Amino acid sequence: MPEEKDLTSRRYTISQLKTHEMCDSILEQLEKAISLKEDGLILESDAVVNMLSLEVKKVMAQFDEPKEKTENLNFDKSILPKNGKFLAENGRVVLRAVSDEDYENYMEVSYECSIMRGAFKEDAFKKDLWESFLSDTAVNFSIFDIVTGEYVGYCGIKNINVENWELVIELLKKYRHREYGYHALVVMLNALTELTGKTTYRSRVDSDNYASQNLMKKIGAIPNGISEIFIHGEDLRKFQEENKDLIDDKLRKLAKEFHVAPIDLIGHVLEFRIDWKLTDL
């Protein structure tokens, strides 16, 4: 159907297509909860929200490393700055560990980057999102413009209890394509490397998110294969077949860089490896 084909346009990245499909039932539950609350059926609404929370956690868990690849290294987080404390800065940005004061700013950038914007109507969803952001296994830093003091976004490490730390970064739309992301990652990686001695990092990027790919290349990241996300086995093969028309010349060129078949970029994300050396800006 033409309407469905619009969904497979560049409004969504390739991995977000499957995310959107998986979230349909979640959004239906959300609408039901809101309707019940408006009708004064608070207990019934809360019950639906509790189920919604479980579903969201299942979806979010799909982003995590497979259990067999996860090592509980029990990293000593005390060597990193406490909530709200300064990490590092340069002439463009200043980074500090996230704190409760960043709640509204974080919700704003998360909302802008989300394809589940309807879920932000529910406090329970935002509560779970915030608690995950502040979890003991994550390390996140708020990014501020050093001149204006305005909030730009955040960057961090997804899980510090695995061997290869994965970078995360999200910026408000008005600050994208202005080198804030590059400055923030360089400042963060310099600081983390000095504090921890760690020099090897990883990043996962959608195969048609060319801006993020360029950012990774700018910080010296190199292609390091692809990884599955959300779907596996027969479901993955079916998804690839249904969306093979998304393969264009850009994806073919990218497939050569990562030494995979173009079809394999559907339903996978790109893996980058960063061997970090202290860098002056």
PDB file of C-alpha atoms in Angstrom:
ATOM      1  CA  MET A   1       0.000   0.000   0.000  1.00  0.00           C
ATOM      2  CA  PRO A   2       1.307   3.522  -0.787  1.00  0.00           C
ATOM      3  CA  GLU A   3       0.764   4.708   2.765  1.00  0.00           C
ATOM      4  CA  GLU A   4       2.918   1.871   4.102  1.00  0.00           C
ATOM      5  CA  LYS A   5       5.577   2.654   1.524  1.00  0.00           C
ATOM      6  CA  ASP A   6       5.849   6.181   2.910  1.00  0.00           C
ATOM      7  CA  LEU A   7       7.010   4.547   6.134  1.00  0.00           C
ATOM      8  CA  THR A   8       9.933   3.005   4.269  1.00  0.00           C
ATOM      9  CA  SER A   9      11.054   6.404   3.024  1.00  0.00           C
ATOM     10  CA  ARG A  10      13.816   8.435   4.629  1.00  0.00           C
ATOM     11  CA  ARG A  11      11.438   9.642   7.369  1.00  0.00           C
ATOM     12  CA  TYR A  12      12.788   6.697   9.336  1.00  0.00           C
ATOM     13  CA  THR A  13      16.168   5.046   9.311  1.00  0.00           C
ATOM     14  CA  ILE A  14      16.262   1.414   8.292  1.00  0.00           C
ATOM     15  CA  SER A  15      16.485   0.023  11.821  1.00  0.00           C
ATOM     16  CA  GLN A  16      13.712   2.383  12.929  1.00  0.00           C
ATOM     17  CA  LEU A  17      11.348   0.744  10.443  1.00  0.00           C
ATOM     18  CA  LYS A  18      11.278  -2.390  12.565  1.00  0.00           C
ATOM     19  CA  THR A  19      11.153  -0.323  15.742  1.00  0.00           C
ATOM     20  CA  HIS A  20       8.041   1.360  14.422  1.00  0.00           C
ATOM     21  CA  GLU A  21       6.395  -1.975  13.723  1.00  0.00           C
ATOM     22  CA  MET A  22       7.238  -3.277  17.190  1.00  0.00           C
ATOM     23  CA  CYS A  23       5.876  -0.147  18.841  1.00  0.00           C
ATOM     24  CA  ASP A  24       2.433  -0.201  17.232  1.00  0.00           C
ATOM     25  CA  SER A  25       0.878  -2.307  20.003  1.00  0.00           C
ATOM     26  CA  ILE A  26       2.605  -0.208  22.650  1.00  0.00           C
ATOM     27  CA  LEU A  27       1.129   2.981  21.266  1.00  0.00           C
ATOM     28  CA  GLU A  28      -2.322   1.372  21.147  1.00  0.00           C
ATOM     29  CA  GLN A  29      -2.012   0.573  24.850  1.00  0.00           C
ATOM     30  CA  LEU A  30      -0.902   4.125  25.544  1.00  0.00           C
ATOM     31  CA  GLU A  31      -3.964   5.564  23.811  1.00  0.00           C
ATOM     32  CA  LYS A  32      -6.159   3.193  25.804  1.00  0.00           C
ATOM     33  CA  ALA A  33      -4.549   4.278  29.079  1.00  0.00           C
ATOM     34  CA  ILE A  34      -5.043   7.952  28.263  1.00  0.00           C
ATOM     35  CA  SER A  35      -8.685   7.339  27.363  1.00  0.00           C
ATOM     36  CA  LEU A  36      -9.306   5.460  30.621  1.00  0.00           C
ATOM     37  CA  LYS A  37      -7.706   8.237  32.637  1.00  0.00           C
ATOM     38  CA  GLU A  38      -9.822  10.863  30.894  1.00  0.00           C
ATOM     39  CA  ASP A  39     -12.904   8.817  31.809  1.00  0.00           C
ATOM     40  CA  GLY A  40     -11.854   8.815  35.470  1.00  0.00           C
ATOM     41  CA  LEU A  41     -10.894   5.134  35.515  1.00  0.00           C
ATOM     42  CA  ILE A  42      -7.556   5.704  37.228  1.00  0.00           C
ATOM     43  CA  LEU A  43      -6.935   2.160  38.495  1.00  0.00           C
ATOM     44  CA  GLU A  44      -7.732   0.663  35.100  1.00  0.00           C
ATOM     45  CA  SER A  45      -5.489   3.236  33.417  1.00  0.00           C
ATOM     46  CA  ASP A  46      -2.627   2.453  35.817  1.00  0.00           C
ATOM     47  CA  ALA A  47      -2.966  -1.261  35.052  1.00  0.00           C
ATOM     48  CA  VAL A  48      -2.601  -0.603  31.324  1.00  0.00           C
ATOM     49  CA  VAL A  49       0.378   1.693  31.951  1.00  0.00           C
ATOM     50  CA  ASN A  50       2.096  -1.031  33.992  1.00  0.00           C
ATOM     51  CA  MET A  51       1.713  -3.416  31.058  1.00  0.00           C
ATOM     52  CA  LEU A  52       2.955  -0.683  28.743  1.00  0.00           C
ATOM     53  CA  SER A  53       6.052  -0.253  30.897  1.00  0.00           C
ATOM     54  CA  LEU A  54       6.883  -3.938  30.573  1.00  0.00           C
ATOM     55  CA  GLU A  55       6.486  -3.828  26.799  1.00  0.00           C
ATOM     56  CA  VAL A  56       8.727  -0.767  26.505  1.00  0.00           C
ATOM     57  CA  LYS A  57      11.403  -2.464  28.597  1.00  0.00           C
ATOM     58  CA  LYS A  58      11.267  -5.475  26.275  1.00  0.00           C
ATOM     59  CA  VAL A  59      11.808  -3.247  23.252  1.00  0.00           C
ATOM     60  CA  MET A  60      14.641  -1.337  24.931  1.00  0.00           C
ATOM     61  CA  ALA A  61      16.283  -4.626  25.895  1.00  0.00           C
ATOM     62  CA  GLN A  62      16.661  -5.436  22.198  1.00  0.00           C
ATOM     63  CA  PHE A  63      19.357  -2.765  22.026  1.00  0.00           C
ATOM     64  CA  ASP A  64      21.481  -4.505  24.659  1.00  0.00           C
ATOM     65  CA  GLU A  65      24.337  -6.857  23.997  1.00  0.00           C
ATOM     66  CA  PRO A  66      23.436 -10.548  23.714  1.00  0.00           C
ATOM     67  CA  LYS A  67      23.955 -12.172  27.126  1.00  0.00           C
ATOM     68  CA  GLU A  68      26.732 -14.404  25.904  1.00  0.00           C
ATOM     69  CA  LYS A  69      28.737 -11.334  24.827  1.00  0.00           C
ATOM     70  CA  THR A  70      28.214  -9.377  28.033  1.00  0.00           C
ATOM     71  CA  GLU A  71      30.786  -9.495  30.778  1.00  0.00           C
ATOM     72  CA  ASN A  72      30.010  -8.086  34.212  1.00  0.00           C
ATOM     73  CA  LEU A  73      33.308  -6.331  34.794  1.00  0.00           C
ATOM     74  CA  ASN A  74      32.051  -4.356  37.810  1.00  0.00           C
ATOM     75  CA  PHE A  75      33.785  -1.169  36.726  1.00  0.00           C
ATOM     76  CA  ASP A  76      34.576   1.185  39.612  1.00  0.00           C
ATOM     77  CA  LYS A  77      32.326   4.121  38.789  1.00  0.00           C
ATOM     78  CA  SER A  78      33.684   6.165  41.704  1.00  0.00           C
ATOM     79  CA  ILE A  79      36.618   7.369  39.591  1.00  0.00           C
ATOM     80  CA  LEU A  80      34.155   9.262  37.389  1.00  0.00           C
ATOM     81  CA  PRO A  81      32.528  12.581  38.362  1.00  0.00           C
ATOM     82  CA  LYS A  82      29.415  12.434  40.547  1.00  0.00           C
ATOM     83  CA  ASN A  83      26.027  13.625  39.316  1.00  0.00           C
ATOM     84  CA  GLY A  84      26.175  17.257  38.293  1.00  0.00           C
ATOM     85  CA  LYS A  85      29.957  17.486  38.554  1.00  0.00           C
ATOM     86  CA  PHE A  86      32.299  18.807  35.874  1.00  0.00           C
ATOM     87  CA  LEU A  87      33.993  16.362  33.499  1.00  0.00           C
ATOM     88  CA  ALA A  88      35.867  18.452  30.926  1.00  0.00           C
ATOM     89  CA  GLU A  89      35.602  21.338  28.468  1.00  0.00           C
ATOM     90  CA  ASN A  90      37.198  23.016  25.487  1.00  0.00           C
ATOM     91  CA  GLY A  91      36.559  26.269  23.686  1.00  0.00           C
ATOM     92  CA  ARG A  92      33.195  25.046  22.356  1.00  0.00           C
ATOM     93  CA  VAL A  93      31.495  22.783  24.906  1.00  0.00           C
ATOM     94  CA  VAL A  94      31.513  21.897  28.579  1.00  0.00           C
ATOM     95  CA  LEU A  95      30.509  18.456  29.830  1.00  0.00           C
ATOM     96  CA  ARG A  96      29.228  17.547  33.277  1.00  0.00           C
ATOM     97  CA  ALA A  97      27.751  14.366  34.693  1.00  0.00           C
ATOM     98  CA  VAL A  98      23.967  14.319  34.430  1.00  0.00           C
ATOM     99  CA  SER A  99      21.888  15.281  37.448  1.00  0.00           C
ATOM    100  CA  ASP A 100      18.228  15.681  38.365  1.00  0.00           C
ATOM    101  CA  GLU A 101      18.442  19.262  37.104  1.00  0.00           C
ATOM    102  CA  ASP A 102      18.816  17.895  33.557  1.00  0.00           C
ATOM    103  CA  TYR A 103      15.463  16.079  33.558  1.00  0.00           C
ATOM    104  CA  GLU A 104      13.512  18.529  31.389  1.00  0.00           C
ATOM    105  CA  ASN A 105      16.400  19.018  28.971  1.00  0.00           C
ATOM    106  CA  TYR A 106      16.859  15.272  28.623  1.00  0.00           C
ATOM    107  CA  MET A 107      13.165  14.755  27.960  1.00  0.00           C
ATOM    108  CA  GLU A 108      13.266  17.415  25.270  1.00  0.00           C
ATOM    109  CA  VAL A 109      16.149  15.850  23.365  1.00  0.00           C
ATOM    110  CA  SER A 110      14.734  12.337  23.838  1.00  0.00           C
ATOM    111  CA  TYR A 111      11.371  13.476  22.502  1.00  0.00           C
ATOM    112  CA  GLU A 112      12.989  15.036  19.437  1.00  0.00           C
ATOM    113  CA  CYS A 113      14.946  11.848  18.709  1.00  0.00           C
ATOM    114  CA  SER A 114      12.108   9.407  19.415  1.00  0.00           C
ATOM    115  CA  ILE A 115       9.714   7.697  17.015  1.00  0.00           C
ATOM    116  CA  MET A 116       7.428   6.979  19.992  1.00  0.00           C
ATOM    117  CA  ARG A 117       6.535  10.574  20.768  1.00  0.00           C
ATOM    118  CA  GLY A 118       3.038   9.641  21.865  1.00  0.00           C
ATOM    119  CA  ALA A 119       4.514   7.702  24.785  1.00  0.00           C
ATOM    120  CA  PHE A 120       5.822  10.943  26.274  1.00  0.00           C
ATOM    121  CA  LYS A 121       2.256  11.804  27.293  1.00  0.00           C
ATOM    122  CA  GLU A 122       2.558   9.219  30.074  1.00  0.00           C
ATOM    123  CA  ASP A 123       4.526  10.040  33.228  1.00  0.00           C
ATOM    124  CA  ALA A 124       5.238   6.338  33.819  1.00  0.00           C
ATOM    125  CA  PHE A 125       7.001   6.067  30.473  1.00  0.00           C
ATOM    126  CA  LYS A 126       9.114   9.154  31.177  1.00  0.00           C
ATOM    127  CA  LYS A 127       9.927   7.839  34.657  1.00  0.00           C
ATOM    128  CA  ASP A 128      11.219   4.546  33.236  1.00  0.00           C
ATOM    129  CA  LEU A 129      13.178   6.408  30.569  1.00  0.00           C
ATOM    130  CA  TRP A 130      14.813   8.678  33.138  1.00  0.00           C
ATOM    131  CA  GLU A 131      15.659   5.821  35.510  1.00  0.00           C
ATOM    132  CA  SER A 132      17.286   3.923  32.644  1.00  0.00           C
ATOM    133  CA  PHE A 133      19.281   7.022  31.731  1.00  0.00           C
ATOM    134  CA  LEU A 134      20.570   7.278  35.323  1.00  0.00           C
ATOM    135  CA  SER A 135      21.206   3.549  35.778  1.00  0.00           C
ATOM    136  CA  ASP A 136      24.344   2.366  37.546  1.00  0.00           C
ATOM    137  CA  THR A 137      25.631   0.719  34.379  1.00  0.00           C
ATOM    138  CA  ALA A 138      25.350   3.860  32.235  1.00  0.00           C
ATOM    139  CA  VAL A 139      27.520   6.984  32.249  1.00  0.00           C
ATOM    140  CA  ASN A 140      26.053  10.087  30.643  1.00  0.00           C
ATOM    141  CA  PHE A 141      27.191  13.677  30.419  1.00  0.00           C
ATOM    142  CA  SER A 142      25.140  16.758  29.626  1.00  0.00           C
ATOM    143  CA  ILE A 143      26.616  18.965  26.904  1.00  0.00           C
ATOM    144  CA  PHE A 144      26.432  22.758  27.213  1.00  0.00           C
ATOM    145  CA  ASP A 145      27.591  25.533  24.920  1.00  0.00           C
ATOM    146  CA  ILE A 146      30.541  27.020  26.783  1.00  0.00           C
ATOM    147  CA  VAL A 147      29.672  30.591  25.765  1.00  0.00           C
ATOM    148  CA  THR A 148      25.889  30.714  26.153  1.00  0.00           C
ATOM    149  CA  GLY A 149      25.496  27.954  28.736  1.00  0.00           C
ATOM    150  CA  GLU A 150      22.617  26.504  26.700  1.00  0.00           C
ATOM    151  CA  TYR A 151      21.886  22.794  26.832  1.00  0.00           C
ATOM    152  CA  VAL A 152      22.969  21.069  23.615  1.00  0.00           C
ATOM    153  CA  GLY A 153      22.319  17.385  24.310  1.00  0.00           C
ATOM    154  CA  TYR A 154      24.111  14.516  25.981  1.00  0.00           C
ATOM    155  CA  CYS A 155      26.785  11.935  25.285  1.00  0.00           C
ATOM    156  CA  GLY A 156      28.026   8.986  27.238  1.00  0.00           C
ATOM    157  CA  ILE A 157      28.682   5.281  27.549  1.00  0.00           C
ATOM    158  CA  LYS A 158      25.801   2.863  27.259  1.00  0.00           C
ATOM    159  CA  ASN A 159      27.123   0.179  29.602  1.00  0.00           C
ATOM    160  CA  ILE A 160      30.335   0.432  31.603  1.00  0.00           C
ATOM    161  CA  ASN A 161      30.191  -3.219  32.684  1.00  0.00           C
ATOM    162  CA  VAL A 162      31.165  -4.577  29.283  1.00  0.00           C
ATOM    163  CA  GLU A 163      34.660  -4.748  27.876  1.00  0.00           C
ATOM    164  CA  ASN A 164      34.114  -2.548  24.830  1.00  0.00           C
ATOM    165  CA  TRP A 165      32.337   0.650  25.832  1.00  0.00           C
ATOM    166  CA  GLU A 166      29.689   1.816  23.372  1.00  0.00           C
ATOM    167  CA  LEU A 167      29.291   5.529  22.689  1.00  0.00           C
ATOM    168  CA  VAL A 168      25.894   7.210  22.777  1.00  0.00           C
ATOM    169  CA  ILE A 169      25.063  10.769  21.768  1.00  0.00           C
ATOM    170  CA  GLU A 170      21.883  12.734  21.090  1.00  0.00           C
ATOM    171  CA  LEU A 171      21.654  16.446  20.300  1.00  0.00           C
ATOM    172  CA  LEU A 172      18.794  18.880  20.065  1.00  0.00           C
ATOM    173  CA  LYS A 173      17.951  19.492  16.405  1.00  0.00           C
ATOM    174  CA  LYS A 174      19.053  23.118  16.437  1.00  0.00           C
ATOM    175  CA  TYR A 175      22.579  22.065  17.407  1.00  0.00           C
ATOM    176  CA  ARG A 176      23.070  19.304  14.838  1.00  0.00           C
ATOM    177  CA  HIS A 177      25.409  19.715  11.854  1.00  0.00           C
ATOM    178  CA  ARG A 178      27.300  22.455  13.735  1.00  0.00           C
ATOM    179  CA  GLU A 179      30.207  20.310  15.067  1.00  0.00           C
ATOM    180  CA  TYR A 180      28.878  20.185  18.626  1.00  0.00           C
ATOM    181  CA  GLY A 181      28.765  16.398  18.415  1.00  0.00           C
ATOM    182  CA  TYR A 182      32.374  16.190  17.301  1.00  0.00           C
ATOM    183  CA  HIS A 183      33.618  18.520  20.041  1.00  0.00           C
ATOM    184  CA  ALA A 184      31.574  16.737  22.696  1.00  0.00           C
ATOM    185  CA  LEU A 185      32.865  13.277  21.775  1.00  0.00           C
ATOM    186  CA  VAL A 186      36.482  14.403  21.594  1.00  0.00           C
ATOM    187  CA  VAL A 187      36.226  16.123  24.980  1.00  0.00           C
ATOM    188  CA  MET A 188      34.514  13.088  26.528  1.00  0.00           C
ATOM    189  CA  LEU A 189      36.888  10.503  25.045  1.00  0.00           C
ATOM    190  CA  ASN A 190      39.939  12.507  26.106  1.00  0.00           C
ATOM    191  CA  ALA A 191      38.611  12.765  29.652  1.00  0.00           C
ATOM    192  CA  LEU A 192      37.513   9.131  29.942  1.00  0.00           C
ATOM    193  CA  THR A 193      40.792   7.866  28.527  1.00  0.00           C
ATOM    194  CA  GLU A 194      42.756   9.934  31.043  1.00  0.00           C
ATOM    195  CA  LEU A 195      40.546   8.841  33.947  1.00  0.00           C
ATOM    196  CA  THR A 196      40.270   5.143  33.106  1.00  0.00           C
ATOM    197  CA  GLY A 197      43.147   4.319  30.784  1.00  0.00           C
ATOM    198  CA  LYS A 198      40.655   2.836  28.349  1.00  0.00           C
ATOM    199  CA  THR A 199      41.500   3.436  24.689  1.00  0.00           C
ATOM    200  CA  THR A 200      39.151   1.141  22.752  1.00  0.00           C
ATOM    201  CA  TYR A 201      35.520   2.086  22.207  1.00  0.00           C
ATOM    202  CA  ARG A 202      32.743   1.087  19.854  1.00  0.00           C
ATOM    203  CA  SER A 203      29.760   2.728  18.211  1.00  0.00           C
ATOM    204  CA  ARG A 204      26.699   1.409  16.412  1.00  0.00           C
ATOM    205  CA  VAL A 205      25.108   3.521  13.707  1.00  0.00           C
ATOM    206  CA  ASP A 206      22.160   3.026  11.373  1.00  0.00           C
ATOM    207  CA  SER A 207      23.252   2.162   7.846  1.00  0.00           C
ATOM    208  CA  ASP A 208      21.469   5.178   6.370  1.00  0.00           C
ATOM    209  CA  ASN A 209      22.355   7.656   9.103  1.00  0.00           C
ATOM    210  CA  TYR A 210      25.095   9.282   7.083  1.00  0.00           C
ATOM    211  CA  ALA A 211      25.571  12.243   9.431  1.00  0.00           C
ATOM    212  CA  SER A 212      26.435   9.925  12.340  1.00  0.00           C
ATOM    213  CA  GLN A 213      28.674   7.837  10.102  1.00  0.00           C
ATOM    214  CA  ASN A 214      30.580  10.951   9.096  1.00  0.00           C
ATOM    215  CA  LEU A 215      30.910  11.909  12.760  1.00  0.00           C
ATOM    216  CA  MET A 216      32.367   8.503  13.573  1.00  0.00           C
ATOM    217  CA  LYS A 217      34.859   8.774  10.727  1.00  0.00           C
ATOM    218  CA  LYS A 218      35.804  12.279  11.867  1.00  0.00           C
ATOM    219  CA  ILE A 219      36.799  10.992  15.310  1.00  0.00           C
ATOM    220  CA  GLY A 220      38.852   8.247  13.658  1.00  0.00           C
ATOM    221  CA  ALA A 221      36.441   5.309  13.923  1.00  0.00           C
ATOM    222  CA  ILE A 222      36.951   2.443  11.495  1.00  0.00           C
ATOM    223  CA  PRO A 223      34.428  -0.088  10.114  1.00  0.00           C
ATOM    224  CA  ASN A 224      34.197  -3.180  12.297  1.00  0.00           C
ATOM    225  CA  GLY A 225      31.400  -5.262  10.838  1.00  0.00           C
ATOM    226  CA  ILE A 226      27.660  -5.156  11.450  1.00  0.00           C
ATOM    227  CA  SER A 227      25.408  -6.356  14.241  1.00  0.00           C
ATOM    228  CA  GLU A 228      21.810  -7.526  14.458  1.00  0.00           C
ATOM    229  CA  ILE A 229      19.244  -5.449  16.254  1.00  0.00           C
ATOM    230  CA  PHE A 230      15.626  -6.288  17.116  1.00  0.00           C
ATOM    231  CA  ILE A 231      15.176  -9.177  14.715  1.00  0.00           C
ATOM    232  CA  HIS A 232      16.996 -12.415  14.026  1.00  0.00           C
ATOM    233  CA  GLY A 233      16.815 -15.605  11.988  1.00  0.00           C
ATOM    234  CA  GLU A 234      13.800 -16.099   9.733  1.00  0.00           C
ATOM    235  CA  ASP A 235      12.197 -12.826  10.877  1.00  0.00           C
ATOM    236  CA  LEU A 236      15.318 -10.979   9.771  1.00  0.00           C
ATOM    237  CA  ARG A 237      15.378 -12.656   6.365  1.00  0.00           C
ATOM    238  CA  LYS A 238      11.699 -11.841   5.857  1.00  0.00           C
ATOM    239  CA  PHE A 239      12.264  -8.221   6.842  1.00  0.00           C
ATOM    240  CA  GLN A 240      15.179  -7.942   4.413  1.00  0.00           C
ATOM    241  CA  GLU A 241      13.107  -9.367   1.570  1.00  0.00           C
ATOM    242  CA  GLU A 242      10.225  -6.968   2.289  1.00  0.00           C
ATOM    243  CA  ASN A 243      12.533  -3.951   2.282  1.00  0.00           C
ATOM    244  CA  LYS A 244      15.174  -4.856  -0.300  1.00  0.00           C
ATOM    245  CA  ASP A 245      14.017  -1.950  -2.485  1.00  0.00           C
ATOM    246  CA  LEU A 246      15.696   0.356   0.038  1.00  0.00           C
ATOM    247  CA  ILE A 247      19.073  -0.668  -1.368  1.00  0.00           C
ATOM    248  CA  ASP A 248      20.506   2.233  -3.340  1.00  0.00           C
ATOM    249  CA  ASP A 249      23.940   3.246  -4.571  1.00  0.00           C
ATOM    250  CA  LYS A 250      24.858   4.743  -1.205  1.00  0.00           C
ATOM    251  CA  LEU A 251      24.070   1.485   0.586  1.00  0.00           C
ATOM    252  CA  ARG A 252      25.995  -0.514  -2.026  1.00  0.00           C
ATOM    253  CA  LYS A 253      29.046   1.685  -1.490  1.00  0.00           C
ATOM    254  CA  LEU A 254      28.674   1.349   2.276  1.00  0.00           C
ATOM    255  CA  ALA A 255      28.385  -2.421   2.007  1.00  0.00           C
ATOM    256  CA  LYS A 256      31.786  -2.512   0.297  1.00  0.00           C
ATOM    257  CA  GLU A 257      33.323  -0.480   3.124  1.00  0.00           C
ATOM    258  CA  PHE A 258      32.016  -2.958   5.704  1.00  0.00           C
ATOM    259  CA  HIS A 259      32.696  -6.035   3.528  1.00  0.00           C
ATOM    260  CA  VAL A 260      29.111  -7.284   3.562  1.00  0.00           C
ATOM    261  CA  ALA A 261      26.374  -7.844   0.995  1.00  0.00           C
ATOM    262  CA  PRO A 262      24.073  -4.830   0.518  1.00  0.00           C
ATOM    263  CA  ILE A 263      21.050  -6.831   1.708  1.00  0.00           C
ATOM    264  CA  ASP A 264      22.803  -7.378   5.027  1.00  0.00           C
ATOM    265  CA  LEU A 265      22.580  -3.664   5.764  1.00  0.00           C
ATOM    266  CA  ILE A 266      18.808  -4.105   6.057  1.00  0.00           C
ATOM    267  CA  GLY A 267      17.959  -5.093   9.621  1.00  0.00           C
ATOM    268  CA  HIS A 268      21.499  -4.557  10.896  1.00  0.00           C
ATOM    269  CA  VAL A 269      23.433  -1.615  12.256  1.00  0.00           C
ATOM    270  CA  LEU A 270      27.003  -0.669  11.444  1.00  0.00           C
ATOM    271  CA  GLU A 271      29.742  -1.383  13.963  1.00  0.00           C
ATOM    272  CA  PHE A 272      32.587   1.101  14.338  1.00  0.00           C
ATOM    273  CA  ARG A 273      35.754   0.629  16.377  1.00  0.00           C
ATOM    274  CA  ILE A 274      37.510   3.597  17.943  1.00  0.00           C
ATOM    275  CA  ASP A 275      41.144   3.246  19.026  1.00  0.00           C
ATOM    276  CA  TRP A 276      41.415   6.532  20.842  1.00  0.00           C
ATOM    277  CA  LYS A 277      44.476   8.714  21.190  1.00  0.00           C
ATOM    278  CA  LEU A 278      44.353  11.966  23.132  1.00  0.00           C
ATOM    279  CA  THR A 279      43.401  14.670  20.662  1.00  0.00           C
ATOM    280  CA  ASP A 280      43.772  18.438  20.728  1.00  0.00           C
ATOM    281  CA  LEU A 281      41.077  20.514  19.092  1.00  0.00           C
TER     282      LEU A 281
END
